[in-house]
Coordinates of C-alpha atoms in Angstrom, one line a residue:
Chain A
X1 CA 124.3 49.9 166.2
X2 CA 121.9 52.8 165.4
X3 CA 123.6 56.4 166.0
X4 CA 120.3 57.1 167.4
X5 CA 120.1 54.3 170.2
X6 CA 120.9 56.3 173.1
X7 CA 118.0 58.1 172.7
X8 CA 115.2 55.3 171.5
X9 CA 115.9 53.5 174.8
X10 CA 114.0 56.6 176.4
X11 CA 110.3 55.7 176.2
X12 CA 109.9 59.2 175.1
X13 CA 111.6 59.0 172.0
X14 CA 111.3 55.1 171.1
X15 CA 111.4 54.4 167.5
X16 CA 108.0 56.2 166.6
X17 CA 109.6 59.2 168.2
X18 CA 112.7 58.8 166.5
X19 CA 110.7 58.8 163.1
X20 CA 109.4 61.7 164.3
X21 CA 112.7 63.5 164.6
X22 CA 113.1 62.5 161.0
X23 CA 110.5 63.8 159.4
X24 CA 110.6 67.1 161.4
X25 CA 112.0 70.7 160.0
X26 CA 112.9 72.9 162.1
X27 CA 114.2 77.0 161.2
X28 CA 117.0 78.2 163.0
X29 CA 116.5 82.1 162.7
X30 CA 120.6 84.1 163.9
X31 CA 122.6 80.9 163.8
X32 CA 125.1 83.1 166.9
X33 CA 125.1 82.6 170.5
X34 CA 122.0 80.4 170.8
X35 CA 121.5 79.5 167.4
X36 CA 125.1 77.0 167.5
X37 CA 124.4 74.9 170.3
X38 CA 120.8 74.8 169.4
X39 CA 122.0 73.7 165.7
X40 CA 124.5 70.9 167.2
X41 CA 122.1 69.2 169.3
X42 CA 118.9 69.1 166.7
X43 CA 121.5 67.5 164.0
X44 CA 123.0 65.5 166.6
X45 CA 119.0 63.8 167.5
X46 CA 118.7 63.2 163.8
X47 CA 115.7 66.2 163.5
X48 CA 115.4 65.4 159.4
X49 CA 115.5 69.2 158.2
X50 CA 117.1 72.1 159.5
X51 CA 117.4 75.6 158.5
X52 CA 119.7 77.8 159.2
X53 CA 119.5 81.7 158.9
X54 CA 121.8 84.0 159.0
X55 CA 123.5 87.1 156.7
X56 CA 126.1 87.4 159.2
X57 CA 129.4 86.7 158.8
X58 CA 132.0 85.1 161.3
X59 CA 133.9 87.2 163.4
X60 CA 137.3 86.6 166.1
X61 CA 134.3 88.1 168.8
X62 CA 131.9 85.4 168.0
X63 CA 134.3 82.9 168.7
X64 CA 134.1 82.6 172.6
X65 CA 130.7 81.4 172.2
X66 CA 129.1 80.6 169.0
X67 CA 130.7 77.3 169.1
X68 CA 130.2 75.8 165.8
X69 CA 133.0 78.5 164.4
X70 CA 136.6 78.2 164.1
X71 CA 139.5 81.1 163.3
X72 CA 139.7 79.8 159.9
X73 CA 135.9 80.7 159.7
X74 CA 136.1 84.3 160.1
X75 CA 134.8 86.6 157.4
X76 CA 132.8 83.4 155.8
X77 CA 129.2 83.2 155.8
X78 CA 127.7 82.0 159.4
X79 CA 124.9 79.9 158.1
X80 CA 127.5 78.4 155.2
X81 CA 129.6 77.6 157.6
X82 CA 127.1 76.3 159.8
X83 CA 126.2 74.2 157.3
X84 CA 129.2 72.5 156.7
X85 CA 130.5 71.7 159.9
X86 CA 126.9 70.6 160.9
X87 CA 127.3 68.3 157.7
X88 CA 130.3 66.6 159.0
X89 CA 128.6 66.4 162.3
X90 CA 124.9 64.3 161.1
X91 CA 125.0 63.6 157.6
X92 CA 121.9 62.0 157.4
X93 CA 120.1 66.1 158.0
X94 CA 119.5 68.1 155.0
X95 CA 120.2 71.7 155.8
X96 CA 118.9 75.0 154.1
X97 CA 121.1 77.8 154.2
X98 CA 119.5 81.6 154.0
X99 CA 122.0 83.7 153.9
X100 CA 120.0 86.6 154.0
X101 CA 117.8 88.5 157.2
X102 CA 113.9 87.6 157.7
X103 CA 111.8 90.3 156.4
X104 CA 108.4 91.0 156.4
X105 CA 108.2 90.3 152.7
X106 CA 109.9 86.8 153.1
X107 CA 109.0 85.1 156.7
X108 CA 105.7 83.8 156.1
X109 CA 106.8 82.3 153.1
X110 CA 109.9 81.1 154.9
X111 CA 108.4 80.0 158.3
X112 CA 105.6 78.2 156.4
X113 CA 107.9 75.9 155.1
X114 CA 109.1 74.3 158.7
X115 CA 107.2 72.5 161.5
X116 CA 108.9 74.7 164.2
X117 CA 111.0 77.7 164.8
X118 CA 113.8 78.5 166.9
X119 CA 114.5 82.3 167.6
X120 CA 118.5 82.6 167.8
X121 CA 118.2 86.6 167.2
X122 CA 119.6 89.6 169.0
X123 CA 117.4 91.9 168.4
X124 CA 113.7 93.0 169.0
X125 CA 112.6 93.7 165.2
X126 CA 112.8 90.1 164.2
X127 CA 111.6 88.9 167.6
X128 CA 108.0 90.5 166.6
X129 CA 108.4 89.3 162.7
X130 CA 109.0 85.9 163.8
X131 CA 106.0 85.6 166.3
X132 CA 103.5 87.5 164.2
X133 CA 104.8 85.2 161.2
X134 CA 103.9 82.2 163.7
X135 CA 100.8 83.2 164.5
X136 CA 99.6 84.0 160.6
X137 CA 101.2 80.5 159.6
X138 CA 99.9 78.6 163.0
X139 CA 103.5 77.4 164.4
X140 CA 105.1 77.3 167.3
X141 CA 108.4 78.9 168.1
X142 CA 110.8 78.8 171.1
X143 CA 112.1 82.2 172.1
X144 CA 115.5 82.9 174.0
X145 CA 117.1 86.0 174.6
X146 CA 120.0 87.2 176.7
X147 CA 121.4 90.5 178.7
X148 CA 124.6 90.2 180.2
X149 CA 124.2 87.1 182.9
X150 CA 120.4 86.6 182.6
X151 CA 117.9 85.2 180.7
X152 CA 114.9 84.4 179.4
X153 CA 112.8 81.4 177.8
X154 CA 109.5 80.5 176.3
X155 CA 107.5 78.8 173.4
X156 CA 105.0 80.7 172.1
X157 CA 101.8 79.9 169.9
X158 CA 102.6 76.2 170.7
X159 CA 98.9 75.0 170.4
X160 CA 97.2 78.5 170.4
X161 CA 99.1 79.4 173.7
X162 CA 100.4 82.7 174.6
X163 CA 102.6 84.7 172.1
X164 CA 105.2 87.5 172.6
X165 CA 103.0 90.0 172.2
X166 CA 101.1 88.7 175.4
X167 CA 104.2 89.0 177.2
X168 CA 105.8 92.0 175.4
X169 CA 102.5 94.0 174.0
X170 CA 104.7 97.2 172.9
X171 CA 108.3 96.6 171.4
X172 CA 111.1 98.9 172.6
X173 CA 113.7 100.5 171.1
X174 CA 116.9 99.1 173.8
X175 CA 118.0 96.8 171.2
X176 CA 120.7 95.6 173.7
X177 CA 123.8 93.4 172.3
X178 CA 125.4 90.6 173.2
X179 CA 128.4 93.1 171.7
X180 CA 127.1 96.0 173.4
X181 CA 126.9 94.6 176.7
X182 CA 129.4 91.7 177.2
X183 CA 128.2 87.9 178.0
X184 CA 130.0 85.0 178.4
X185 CA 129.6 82.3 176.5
X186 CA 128.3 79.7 178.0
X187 CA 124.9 81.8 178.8
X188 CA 123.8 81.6 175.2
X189 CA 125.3 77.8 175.5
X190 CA 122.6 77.3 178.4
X191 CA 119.8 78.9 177.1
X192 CA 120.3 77.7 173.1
X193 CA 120.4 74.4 174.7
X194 CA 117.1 74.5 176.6
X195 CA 115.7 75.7 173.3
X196 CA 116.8 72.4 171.4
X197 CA 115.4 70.6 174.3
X198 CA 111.8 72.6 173.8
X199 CA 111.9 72.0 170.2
X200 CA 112.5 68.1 170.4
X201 CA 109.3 68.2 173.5
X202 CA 107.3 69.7 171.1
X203 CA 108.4 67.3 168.0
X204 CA 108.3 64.6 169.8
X205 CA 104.7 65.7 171.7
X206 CA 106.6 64.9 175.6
X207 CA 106.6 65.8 178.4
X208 CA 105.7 69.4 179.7
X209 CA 106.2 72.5 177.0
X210 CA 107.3 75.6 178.2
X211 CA 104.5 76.9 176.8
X212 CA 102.1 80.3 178.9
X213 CA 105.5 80.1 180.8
X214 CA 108.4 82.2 180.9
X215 CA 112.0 81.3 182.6
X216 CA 113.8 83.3 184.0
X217 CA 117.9 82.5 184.2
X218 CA 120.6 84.3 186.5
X219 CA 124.0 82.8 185.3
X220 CA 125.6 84.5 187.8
X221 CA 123.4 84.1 191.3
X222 CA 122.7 80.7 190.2
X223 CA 118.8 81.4 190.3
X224 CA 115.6 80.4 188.3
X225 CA 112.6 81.2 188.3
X226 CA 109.4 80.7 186.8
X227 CA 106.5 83.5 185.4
X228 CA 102.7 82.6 184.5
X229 CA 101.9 84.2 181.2
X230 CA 98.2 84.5 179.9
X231 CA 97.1 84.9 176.3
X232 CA 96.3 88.4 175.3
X233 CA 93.5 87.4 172.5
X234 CA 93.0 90.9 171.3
X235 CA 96.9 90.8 170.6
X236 CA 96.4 87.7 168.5
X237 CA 93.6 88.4 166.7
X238 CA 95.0 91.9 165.5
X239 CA 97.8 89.8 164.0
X240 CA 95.3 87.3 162.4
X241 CA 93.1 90.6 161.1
X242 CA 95.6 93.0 159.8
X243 CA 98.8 90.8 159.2
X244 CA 101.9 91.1 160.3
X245 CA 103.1 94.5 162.6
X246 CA 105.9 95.5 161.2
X247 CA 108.7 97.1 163.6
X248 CA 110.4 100.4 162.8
X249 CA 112.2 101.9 165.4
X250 CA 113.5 105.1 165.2
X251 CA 115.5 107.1 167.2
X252 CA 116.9 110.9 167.7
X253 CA 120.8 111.3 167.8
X254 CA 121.9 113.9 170.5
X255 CA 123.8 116.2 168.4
X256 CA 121.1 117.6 165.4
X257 CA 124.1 120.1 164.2
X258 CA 126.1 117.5 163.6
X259 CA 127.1 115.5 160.1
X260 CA 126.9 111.5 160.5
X261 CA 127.2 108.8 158.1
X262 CA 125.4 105.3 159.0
X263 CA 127.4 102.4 156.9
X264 CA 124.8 99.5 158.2
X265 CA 122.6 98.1 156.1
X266 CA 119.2 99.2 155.4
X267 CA 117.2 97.0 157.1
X268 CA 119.7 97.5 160.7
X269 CA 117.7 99.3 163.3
X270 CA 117.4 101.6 165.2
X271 CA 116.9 104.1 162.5
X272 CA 117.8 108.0 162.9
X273 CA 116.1 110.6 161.9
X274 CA 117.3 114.0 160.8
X275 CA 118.7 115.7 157.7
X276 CA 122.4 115.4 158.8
X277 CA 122.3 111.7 158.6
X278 CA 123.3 109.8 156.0
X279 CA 122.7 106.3 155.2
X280 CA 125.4 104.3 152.6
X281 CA 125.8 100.4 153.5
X282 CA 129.4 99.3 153.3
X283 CA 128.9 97.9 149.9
X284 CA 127.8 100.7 148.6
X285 CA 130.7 103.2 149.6
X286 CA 132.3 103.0 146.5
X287 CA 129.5 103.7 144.2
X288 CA 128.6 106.7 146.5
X289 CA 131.3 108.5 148.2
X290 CA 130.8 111.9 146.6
X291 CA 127.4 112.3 148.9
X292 CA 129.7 112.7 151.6
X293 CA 130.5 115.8 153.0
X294 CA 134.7 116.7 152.9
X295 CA 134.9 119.9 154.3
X296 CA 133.5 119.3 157.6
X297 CA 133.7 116.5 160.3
X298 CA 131.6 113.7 159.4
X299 CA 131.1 111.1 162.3
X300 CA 130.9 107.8 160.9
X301 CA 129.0 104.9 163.0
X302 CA 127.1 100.9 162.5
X303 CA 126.1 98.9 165.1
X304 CA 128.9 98.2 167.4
X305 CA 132.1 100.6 165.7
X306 CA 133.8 98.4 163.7
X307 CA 132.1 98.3 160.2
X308 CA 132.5 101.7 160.5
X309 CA 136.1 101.7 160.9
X310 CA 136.5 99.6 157.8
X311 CA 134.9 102.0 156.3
X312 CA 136.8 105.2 157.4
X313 CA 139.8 103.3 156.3
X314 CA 138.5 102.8 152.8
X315 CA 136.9 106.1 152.5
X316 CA 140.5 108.1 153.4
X317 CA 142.6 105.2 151.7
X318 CA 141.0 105.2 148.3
X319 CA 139.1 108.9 147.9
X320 CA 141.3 111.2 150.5
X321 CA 139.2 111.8 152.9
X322 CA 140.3 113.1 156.2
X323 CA 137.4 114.5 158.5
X324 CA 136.0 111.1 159.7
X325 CA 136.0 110.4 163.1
X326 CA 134.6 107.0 164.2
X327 CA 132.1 106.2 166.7
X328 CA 133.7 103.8 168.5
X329 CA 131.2 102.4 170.6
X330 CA 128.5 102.3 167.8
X331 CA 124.7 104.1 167.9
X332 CA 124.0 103.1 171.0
X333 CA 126.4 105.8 172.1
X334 CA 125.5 108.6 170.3
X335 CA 121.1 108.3 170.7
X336 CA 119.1 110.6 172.4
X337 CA 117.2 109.4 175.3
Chain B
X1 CA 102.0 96.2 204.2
X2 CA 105.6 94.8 202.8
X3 CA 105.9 93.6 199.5
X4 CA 109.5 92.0 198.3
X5 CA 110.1 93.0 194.5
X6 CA 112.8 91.2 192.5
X7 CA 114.7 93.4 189.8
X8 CA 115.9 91.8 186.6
X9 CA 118.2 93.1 183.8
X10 CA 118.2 96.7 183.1
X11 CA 115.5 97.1 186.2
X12 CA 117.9 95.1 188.3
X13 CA 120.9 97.7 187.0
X14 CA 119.3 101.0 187.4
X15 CA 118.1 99.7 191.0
X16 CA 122.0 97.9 191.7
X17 CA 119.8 95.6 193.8
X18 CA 118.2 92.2 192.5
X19 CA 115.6 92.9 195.1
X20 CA 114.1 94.5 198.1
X21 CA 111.4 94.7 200.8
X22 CA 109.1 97.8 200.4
X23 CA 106.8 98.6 202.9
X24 CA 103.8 100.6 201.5
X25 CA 101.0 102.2 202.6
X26 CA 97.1 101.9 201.3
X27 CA 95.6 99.5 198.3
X28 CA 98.0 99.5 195.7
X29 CA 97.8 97.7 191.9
X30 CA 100.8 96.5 190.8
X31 CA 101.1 98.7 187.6
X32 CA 100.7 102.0 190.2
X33 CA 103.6 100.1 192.5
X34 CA 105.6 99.5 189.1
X35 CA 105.3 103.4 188.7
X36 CA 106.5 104.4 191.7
X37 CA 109.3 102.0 191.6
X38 CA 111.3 103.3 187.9
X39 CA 110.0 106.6 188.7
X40 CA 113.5 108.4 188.3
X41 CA 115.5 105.6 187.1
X42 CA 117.4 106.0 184.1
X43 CA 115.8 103.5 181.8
X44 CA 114.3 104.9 178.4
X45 CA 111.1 102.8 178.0
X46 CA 109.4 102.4 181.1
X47 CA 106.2 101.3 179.5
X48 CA 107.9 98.0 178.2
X49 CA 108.8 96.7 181.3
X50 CA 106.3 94.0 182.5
X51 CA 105.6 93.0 186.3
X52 CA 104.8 90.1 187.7
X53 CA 102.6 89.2 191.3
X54 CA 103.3 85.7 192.8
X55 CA 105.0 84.8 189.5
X56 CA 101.9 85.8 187.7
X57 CA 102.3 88.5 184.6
X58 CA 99.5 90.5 185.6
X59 CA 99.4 94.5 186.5
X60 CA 95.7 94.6 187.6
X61 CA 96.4 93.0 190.9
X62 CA 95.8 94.5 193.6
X63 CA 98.7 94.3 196.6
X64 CA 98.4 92.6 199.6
X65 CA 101.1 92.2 202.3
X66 CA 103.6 89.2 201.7
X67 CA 103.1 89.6 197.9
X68 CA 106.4 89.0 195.8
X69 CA 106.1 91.5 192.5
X70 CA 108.9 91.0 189.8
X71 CA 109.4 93.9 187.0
X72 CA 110.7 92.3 184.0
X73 CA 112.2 94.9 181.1
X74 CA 112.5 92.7 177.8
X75 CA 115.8 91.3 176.4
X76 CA 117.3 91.0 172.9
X77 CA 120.6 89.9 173.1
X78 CA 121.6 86.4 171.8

């Protein structure tokens, strides 16, 4: 019996729908809280291609919901990972991995190589790359994002419908985690979920698409509800005119007196401004050290604290230096405004 | 005229209500009633949250009693 049977008894999928499954790619962009379950169901309806991107690697926080990691997985690549167990899972899908972030320079390339895309991110900058990238390659993607016990859902540019930037004209610097804020894990299970469920609709051309439509989940008060979004055609055409709008966010850090050393990587945002700041990735560290300053405090920070512990340990462990103090709760805590 | 107005994430937090029954005088829009609601609220980008009449995104509406507004900041997390 077909593994697929289940689903061709639904007249919505049949065998023609099936086939379309089959022949469908679809990009999985952040393969973390949304990106798992989404992953798990689109192998498990035979969707012929996926993609999974991601240059994140596992950690013991990710566990409690991005459910296609295990303990063993931590410090391994999450899209290689992905990749496997997904393997073991529907062998019949051929997977891409991308172990690297979406950039301006890469996405249209990228996003013009699948049918659909499905935004597992956390953060606003690739938010906007991925729907201007959409718009300048003509697909549709299904957006989800998360704070604490709500959130949100829609498909944009499915069929020249609204995009993002009808709903969100200006981006915003409160890049809010997952990490930053807490969530439990079965939020992201919910709301990757309904994404799968968009991206077969729309492969599959059934039923209704959540498309000039935004949801709107409360985990906690058990509620839903339902916004009418309009298309923004100026915002579009801009897009379609001048390319893609990139998103550099900067910020100010409350203390301009002080030293600080950002170990993230270039391309992590927000970005601070000021000539007390300091910016050497992790893998760098060794090759630059001597740009620190070692005769006065130095406050080290990355997104959430932790990278930057690391790297207080190797920095006083293998070149003696003792006037880092970590920023525990990462650069949210220490921005101005 | 009373309007309700629903709250969501950070909105929802600065607020600590998920909504509320206003009761306003004169001809209102909703961006001018979105104003005068985060006025003095401790969120950073004001201009980013969206609002919503009668689960419509629209700001150039213009209030009328029994109307139910939502203000929606954007999220990121995932």
């Amino acid at each position: 019996m077909s593994r697929y049977d289940r689903q061709i008894k639904l007249t919505e999928v049949g065998p023609g729908g099936q086939g379309k499954l089959r022949n469908a790619k679809v990009l999985i962009v952040g393969v973390g809280g949304l990106g798992c379950p989404a992953a798990m169901y689109l192998a498990g309806a035979g969707v012929g291609k996926i993609g999974l991107m991601d240059h994140d690697k596992v950690d013991m926080s990710n566990l409690h919901r991005q459910v296609l990691f295990q303990e063993s997985d931590v410090a391994r690549s999450k899209a290689v990972v992905a990749k496997e167990r997904l393997e073991k899972q529907n062998s019949e899908v051929r997977f891409e991995v991308f172990e690297v972030p979406l950039t301006v320079e890469n996405a249209e390339n990228i996003i013009n190589q699948y049918d659909v895309v499905l935004d597992g991110t956390d953060n606003f900058e690739t938010k906007y790359l991925i729907n201007d990238a959409c718009i300048l390659t003509n697909k549709p993607w299904v957006f989800a994002s998360i704070y604490k016990n709500e959130g949100q859902l829609s498909v944009f540019n499915y069929k020249n419908g609204p995009t993002y930037r009808c709903v969100f004209p200006k981006s915003t610097r409160q890049n809010i985690s997952c990490e930053a804020t807490g969530v439990l894990g079965v939020l992201p299970g919910i709301l990757g979920t309904l994404q799968a469920a968009e991206v077969l609709k729309i492969i599959l051309g059934a039923g209704e698409v959540m498309s000039g439509r935004l949801k709107l989940i409360n985990m906690m008060r058990a509620s839903e509800q339902i916004i009418k979004i309009n298309k923004r055609p100026e915002e579009v055409e801009k897009i379609r005119k001048n390319g893609i709008a990139p998103v550099y966010i900067d910020c100010d850090l409350k203390n301009k007196e002080q030293w600080y050393l950002d170990v993230r990587e270039v391309f992590e945002q927000p970005k601070p401004k000021g000539k007390k700041v300091l910016s050497i990735p992790m893998s760098d560290l060794t090759l630059r050290y001597q740009e620190i300053p070692n005769n006065q405090e130095v406050f080290v920070f990355c997104q959430s604290g932790k990278r930057s512990k690391n790297a207080i340990e190797i920095l006083k462990n293998e070149f003696g230096f003792h006037n880092l103090k970590n920023v525990e709760g990462g650069i949210e805590t220490i921005i101005d405004g | 005229m009373k309007v309700t107005v629903k709250y969501f994430g950070l909105v929802a937090e600065a607020t600590e209500k998920s909504e509320e029954v206003l009761d306003l005088n004169g001809t209102l829009t909703a961006l001018e009633l979105k104003v005068q609601c985060l006025n003095g609220l401790a969120i950073a980008d004001k201009e980013s949250v969206q609002i919503a009449v009668n689960q419509n995104l629209d700001d150039t509406i213009t209030l009328k009693d029994g109307d139910e507004v939502a203000l929606l900041p954007p999220f990121a997390g995932g």
